[in-house]
Amino acid sequence: MAKIIFISSTGDSTEIDAPTGDSVMQAAVSTMVDGIVAECGGCLSCATCHVYVDEAWIDKVGAAPGDEQGMLQFALDPNERSRLSCQIQVTDELDGLVLHVPAAQY
Ligand code: FES
């Protein structure tokens, strides 16, 4: 289990307990975190699970690999800290992870 904190574009914070082994997207959807749409259910074909990894966590989470980079082109306003949350696996090492939710998802 890892605590994950989602910060909305308006600064609201939502903290969830995410089961180890799930994707961050699965944990967010099952706890109804606002702004994580996840239309494709996690098969890397929609980009509606886009998040920005907090600067303090980017080294631990890592950058998006090539196939994910390709799909991020379809996200709204991606940047160098963008990830698709369905591609981030929850691990104990990510306890306390802070993610920023975009103002909108395509
Ligand atoms: Fe569709 Fe992540 S849920 S790409």
Short mmCIF file of N, CA and C and ligand atoms in Angstrom, two decimals:
data_model
loop_
_atom_site.label_atom_id
_atom_site.label_comp_id
_atom_site.label_asym_id
_atom_site.label_seq_id
_atom_site.Cartn_x
_atom_site.Cartn_y
_atom_site.Cartn_z
N MET A 1 0.85 -1.20 0.00
CA MET A 1 0.00 0.00 0.00
C MET A 1 0.89 1.25 0.00
N ALA A 2 0.50 2.22 -0.77
CA ALA A 2 1.25 3.48 -0.82
C ALA A 2 0.26 4.63 -0.82
N LYS A 3 0.58 5.67 -0.09
CA LYS A 3 -0.24 6.88 -0.12
C LYS A 3 0.12 7.66 -1.38
N ILE A 4 -0.88 8.10 -2.09
CA ILE A 4 -0.65 8.94 -3.26
C ILE A 4 -1.50 10.19 -3.11
N ILE A 5 -0.88 11.32 -3.36
CA ILE A 5 -1.58 12.60 -3.22
C ILE A 5 -1.77 13.21 -4.60
N PHE A 6 -3.02 13.48 -4.94
CA PHE A 6 -3.36 14.12 -6.20
C PHE A 6 -3.69 15.58 -5.92
N ILE A 7 -3.07 16.47 -6.66
CA ILE A 7 -3.34 17.91 -6.51
C ILE A 7 -4.05 18.37 -7.79
N SER A 8 -5.23 18.94 -7.60
CA SER A 8 -5.99 19.40 -8.77
C SER A 8 -5.41 20.71 -9.29
N SER A 9 -5.88 21.12 -10.46
CA SER A 9 -5.39 22.36 -11.06
C SER A 9 -5.78 23.58 -10.23
N THR A 10 -6.78 23.42 -9.34
CA THR A 10 -7.17 24.53 -8.48
C THR A 10 -6.53 24.43 -7.10
N GLY A 11 -5.67 23.41 -6.91
CA GLY A 11 -4.93 23.31 -5.66
C GLY A 11 -5.55 22.40 -4.62
N ASP A 12 -6.69 21.80 -4.95
CA ASP A 12 -7.30 20.86 -3.99
C ASP A 12 -6.50 19.57 -3.95
N SER A 13 -6.40 19.00 -2.77
CA SER A 13 -5.58 17.82 -2.60
C SER A 13 -6.45 16.62 -2.21
N THR A 14 -6.20 15.48 -2.84
CA THR A 14 -6.91 14.23 -2.51
C THR A 14 -5.86 13.17 -2.23
N GLU A 15 -5.95 12.57 -1.05
CA GLU A 15 -4.97 11.54 -0.68
C GLU A 15 -5.66 10.19 -0.70
N ILE A 16 -5.03 9.22 -1.36
CA ILE A 16 -5.63 7.88 -1.41
C ILE A 16 -4.60 6.85 -0.95
N ASP A 17 -5.10 5.69 -0.54
CA ASP A 17 -4.24 4.53 -0.25
C ASP A 17 -4.32 3.63 -1.47
N ALA A 18 -3.21 3.49 -2.17
CA ALA A 18 -3.19 2.73 -3.41
C ALA A 18 -2.56 1.36 -3.16
N PRO A 19 -3.25 0.29 -3.58
CA PRO A 19 -2.71 -1.05 -3.38
C PRO A 19 -1.45 -1.28 -4.23
N THR A 20 -0.43 -1.84 -3.61
CA THR A 20 0.79 -2.19 -4.32
C THR A 20 0.45 -3.16 -5.46
N GLY A 21 1.01 -2.89 -6.62
CA GLY A 21 0.78 -3.76 -7.77
C GLY A 21 -0.27 -3.23 -8.72
N ASP A 22 -1.20 -2.42 -8.21
CA ASP A 22 -2.17 -1.78 -9.10
C ASP A 22 -1.47 -0.68 -9.88
N SER A 23 -2.10 -0.19 -10.93
CA SER A 23 -1.59 1.02 -11.56
C SER A 23 -2.13 2.21 -10.76
N VAL A 24 -1.45 3.32 -10.87
CA VAL A 24 -1.91 4.54 -10.21
C VAL A 24 -3.29 4.90 -10.74
N MET A 25 -3.52 4.71 -12.04
CA MET A 25 -4.84 5.01 -12.62
C MET A 25 -5.92 4.15 -11.97
N GLN A 26 -5.68 2.83 -11.82
CA GLN A 26 -6.70 1.95 -11.21
C GLN A 26 -7.04 2.44 -9.80
N ALA A 27 -6.02 2.80 -9.05
CA ALA A 27 -6.24 3.28 -7.68
C ALA A 27 -7.02 4.59 -7.70
N ALA A 28 -6.72 5.46 -8.65
CA ALA A 28 -7.40 6.75 -8.72
C ALA A 28 -8.86 6.57 -9.13
N VAL A 29 -9.11 5.73 -10.12
CA VAL A 29 -10.48 5.52 -10.60
C VAL A 29 -11.32 4.85 -9.51
N SER A 30 -10.74 3.87 -8.82
CA SER A 30 -11.54 3.15 -7.82
C SER A 30 -11.85 4.02 -6.60
N THR A 31 -11.11 5.10 -6.42
CA THR A 31 -11.42 6.01 -5.31
C THR A 31 -12.00 7.33 -5.83
N MET A 32 -12.33 7.34 -7.12
CA MET A 32 -13.02 8.48 -7.75
C MET A 32 -12.26 9.80 -7.63
N VAL A 33 -10.98 9.76 -7.93
CA VAL A 33 -10.20 10.99 -7.96
C VAL A 33 -10.66 11.82 -9.16
N ASP A 34 -11.01 13.06 -8.92
CA ASP A 34 -11.47 13.95 -9.99
C ASP A 34 -10.39 14.15 -11.04
N GLY A 35 -10.78 14.09 -12.30
CA GLY A 35 -9.88 14.45 -13.38
C GLY A 35 -9.11 13.30 -13.99
N ILE A 36 -9.23 12.09 -13.41
CA ILE A 36 -8.61 10.92 -14.02
C ILE A 36 -9.73 10.14 -14.72
N VAL A 37 -9.80 10.28 -16.03
CA VAL A 37 -10.92 9.74 -16.81
C VAL A 37 -10.67 8.28 -17.20
N ALA A 38 -9.51 8.02 -17.78
CA ALA A 38 -9.08 6.65 -18.11
C ALA A 38 -10.06 5.94 -19.04
N GLU A 39 -10.39 6.57 -20.15
CA GLU A 39 -11.36 6.03 -21.10
C GLU A 39 -11.03 4.64 -21.61
N CYS A 40 -9.76 4.37 -21.84
CA CYS A 40 -9.41 3.07 -22.45
C CYS A 40 -9.20 1.98 -21.42
N GLY A 41 -9.31 2.32 -20.16
CA GLY A 41 -9.18 1.30 -19.12
C GLY A 41 -7.76 0.87 -18.85
N GLY A 42 -6.81 1.57 -19.40
CA GLY A 42 -5.41 1.28 -19.07
C GLY A 42 -4.62 0.60 -20.15
N CYS A 43 -5.14 0.59 -21.39
CA CYS A 43 -4.41 -0.11 -22.46
C CYS A 43 -3.60 0.85 -23.34
N LEU A 44 -3.28 1.99 -22.81
CA LEU A 44 -2.37 2.94 -23.46
C LEU A 44 -2.88 3.40 -24.83
N SER A 45 -4.17 3.71 -24.86
CA SER A 45 -4.69 4.19 -26.14
C SER A 45 -5.63 5.39 -26.00
N CYS A 46 -5.52 6.15 -24.89
CA CYS A 46 -6.43 7.30 -24.79
C CYS A 46 -5.78 8.58 -24.24
N ALA A 47 -4.83 8.47 -23.35
CA ALA A 47 -4.16 9.63 -22.72
C ALA A 47 -5.06 10.43 -21.78
N THR A 48 -6.21 9.86 -21.39
CA THR A 48 -7.09 10.60 -20.47
C THR A 48 -6.80 10.24 -19.00
N CYS A 49 -5.65 9.67 -18.77
CA CYS A 49 -5.20 9.40 -17.39
C CYS A 49 -3.93 10.21 -17.12
N HIS A 50 -3.75 11.25 -17.92
CA HIS A 50 -2.54 12.10 -17.86
C HIS A 50 -2.38 12.76 -16.50
N VAL A 51 -1.18 12.72 -15.97
CA VAL A 51 -0.82 13.45 -14.74
C VAL A 51 0.55 14.07 -14.93
N TYR A 52 0.83 15.07 -14.11
CA TYR A 52 2.18 15.63 -14.02
C TYR A 52 2.80 15.14 -12.71
N VAL A 53 3.94 14.49 -12.81
CA VAL A 53 4.63 14.02 -11.61
C VAL A 53 5.26 15.23 -10.92
N ASP A 54 5.07 15.32 -9.61
CA ASP A 54 5.68 16.42 -8.86
C ASP A 54 7.19 16.39 -9.05
N GLU A 55 7.77 17.57 -9.12
CA GLU A 55 9.20 17.69 -9.37
C GLU A 55 10.05 16.85 -8.40
N ALA A 56 9.61 16.78 -7.15
CA ALA A 56 10.37 16.04 -6.14
C ALA A 56 10.36 14.54 -6.38
N TRP A 57 9.46 14.05 -7.24
CA TRP A 57 9.29 12.61 -7.44
C TRP A 57 9.71 12.12 -8.82
N ILE A 58 10.06 13.02 -9.69
CA ILE A 58 10.29 12.61 -11.08
C ILE A 58 11.44 11.61 -11.21
N ASP A 59 12.48 11.75 -10.39
CA ASP A 59 13.58 10.80 -10.49
C ASP A 59 13.14 9.40 -10.08
N LYS A 60 12.32 9.32 -9.06
CA LYS A 60 11.87 8.02 -8.57
C LYS A 60 10.86 7.38 -9.53
N VAL A 61 9.96 8.17 -10.08
CA VAL A 61 8.94 7.63 -10.99
C VAL A 61 9.54 7.34 -12.36
N GLY A 62 10.41 8.22 -12.81
CA GLY A 62 11.04 8.03 -14.11
C GLY A 62 10.25 8.68 -15.24
N ALA A 63 10.93 8.89 -16.32
CA ALA A 63 10.30 9.49 -17.50
C ALA A 63 9.49 8.44 -18.26
N ALA A 64 8.57 8.92 -19.08
CA ALA A 64 7.75 8.01 -19.88
C ALA A 64 8.61 7.32 -20.94
N PRO A 65 8.48 6.00 -21.07
CA PRO A 65 9.18 5.30 -22.16
C PRO A 65 8.55 5.64 -23.52
N GLY A 66 9.18 5.17 -24.58
CA GLY A 66 8.81 5.56 -25.94
C GLY A 66 7.36 5.41 -26.32
N ASP A 67 6.76 4.24 -26.05
CA ASP A 67 5.37 4.05 -26.47
C ASP A 67 4.43 4.98 -25.70
N GLU A 68 4.75 5.22 -24.45
CA GLU A 68 3.94 6.14 -23.65
C GLU A 68 4.15 7.58 -24.14
N GLN A 69 5.38 7.92 -24.50
CA GLN A 69 5.65 9.25 -25.05
C GLN A 69 4.77 9.51 -26.27
N GLY A 70 4.64 8.49 -27.10
CA GLY A 70 3.83 8.63 -28.31
C GLY A 70 2.40 8.98 -27.97
N MET A 71 1.84 8.31 -26.98
CA MET A 71 0.45 8.57 -26.61
C MET A 71 0.30 9.91 -25.89
N LEU A 72 1.34 10.33 -25.19
CA LEU A 72 1.27 11.62 -24.48
C LEU A 72 1.11 12.80 -25.44
N GLN A 73 1.45 12.60 -26.69
CA GLN A 73 1.25 13.67 -27.67
C GLN A 73 -0.22 14.03 -27.81
N PHE A 74 -1.09 13.09 -27.41
CA PHE A 74 -2.53 13.33 -27.50
C PHE A 74 -3.12 13.89 -26.21
N ALA A 75 -2.27 14.09 -25.21
CA ALA A 75 -2.73 14.68 -23.94
C ALA A 75 -2.75 16.20 -24.09
N LEU A 76 -3.54 16.84 -23.23
CA LEU A 76 -3.61 18.31 -23.23
C LEU A 76 -2.39 18.85 -22.48
N ASP A 77 -1.62 19.71 -23.14
CA ASP A 77 -0.46 20.38 -22.53
C ASP A 77 0.53 19.44 -21.83
N PRO A 78 1.05 18.45 -22.52
CA PRO A 78 2.06 17.60 -21.88
C PRO A 78 3.36 18.37 -21.67
N ASN A 79 4.11 17.97 -20.66
CA ASN A 79 5.44 18.54 -20.47
C ASN A 79 6.41 17.44 -20.06
N GLU A 80 7.62 17.83 -19.66
CA GLU A 80 8.66 16.82 -19.37
C GLU A 80 8.34 16.00 -18.12
N ARG A 81 7.36 16.42 -17.33
CA ARG A 81 6.98 15.67 -16.14
C ARG A 81 5.66 14.90 -16.35
N SER A 82 5.20 14.86 -17.59
CA SER A 82 3.95 14.16 -17.89
C SER A 82 4.15 12.65 -17.86
N ARG A 83 3.17 11.97 -17.30
CA ARG A 83 3.10 10.51 -17.38
C ARG A 83 1.63 10.12 -17.56
N LEU A 84 1.43 8.93 -18.09
CA LEU A 84 0.08 8.35 -18.11
C LEU A 84 -0.03 7.48 -16.88
N SER A 85 -1.01 7.79 -16.03
CA SER A 85 -1.03 7.14 -14.72
C SER A 85 -1.33 5.64 -14.81
N CYS A 86 -1.87 5.19 -15.95
CA CYS A 86 -2.10 3.74 -16.10
C CYS A 86 -0.79 2.99 -16.31
N GLN A 87 0.27 3.73 -16.57
CA GLN A 87 1.57 3.10 -16.84
C GLN A 87 2.51 3.20 -15.64
N ILE A 88 2.04 3.76 -14.54
CA ILE A 88 2.84 3.84 -13.32
C ILE A 88 2.32 2.77 -12.36
N GLN A 89 3.17 1.83 -12.02
CA GLN A 89 2.77 0.78 -11.08
C GLN A 89 3.03 1.24 -9.65
N VAL A 90 2.06 1.00 -8.79
CA VAL A 90 2.21 1.36 -7.38
C VAL A 90 3.20 0.40 -6.73
N THR A 91 4.20 0.98 -6.09
CA THR A 91 5.17 0.19 -5.31
C THR A 91 5.30 0.85 -3.93
N ASP A 92 5.87 0.13 -3.00
CA ASP A 92 6.08 0.70 -1.65
C ASP A 92 6.99 1.91 -1.72
N GLU A 93 7.89 1.92 -2.69
CA GLU A 93 8.84 3.04 -2.84
C GLU A 93 8.13 4.34 -3.23
N LEU A 94 6.91 4.21 -3.75
CA LEU A 94 6.18 5.41 -4.17
C LEU A 94 5.27 5.96 -3.07
N ASP A 95 5.44 5.45 -1.84
CA ASP A 95 4.63 5.95 -0.73
C ASP A 95 4.87 7.45 -0.54
N GLY A 96 3.80 8.24 -0.64
CA GLY A 96 3.92 9.69 -0.51
C GLY A 96 3.97 10.42 -1.84
N LEU A 97 3.87 9.66 -2.94
CA LEU A 97 3.94 10.24 -4.29
C LEU A 97 2.94 11.39 -4.47
N VAL A 98 3.41 12.46 -5.07
CA VAL A 98 2.55 13.61 -5.36
C VAL A 98 2.40 13.75 -6.87
N LEU A 99 1.15 13.78 -7.33
CA LEU A 99 0.84 13.92 -8.75
C LEU A 99 -0.09 15.11 -8.93
N HIS A 100 0.11 15.83 -10.01
CA HIS A 100 -0.73 16.98 -10.32
C HIS A 100 -1.67 16.60 -11.47
N VAL A 101 -2.95 16.85 -11.28
CA VAL A 101 -3.95 16.49 -12.28
C VAL A 101 -4.17 17.69 -13.19
N PRO A 102 -4.13 17.48 -14.52
CA PRO A 102 -4.34 18.60 -15.44
C PRO A 102 -5.74 19.20 -15.30
N ALA A 103 -5.89 20.43 -15.77
CA ALA A 103 -7.18 21.11 -15.71
C ALA A 103 -8.23 20.38 -16.52
N ALA A 104 -7.80 19.69 -17.58
CA ALA A 104 -8.74 18.93 -18.43
C ALA A 104 -8.00 17.78 -19.08
N GLN A 105 -8.78 16.79 -19.50
CA GLN A 105 -8.25 15.66 -20.28
C GLN A 105 -8.96 15.71 -21.62
N TYR A 106 -8.28 15.36 -22.70
CA TYR A 106 -8.97 15.29 -23.99
C TYR A 106 -9.94 14.15 -23.98
FE1 FES B 1 -5.99 5.17 -21.43
FE2 FES B 1 -4.10 5.42 -19.55
S1 FES B 1 -6.17 4.89 -19.29
S2 FES B 1 -3.91 5.60 -21.71
#
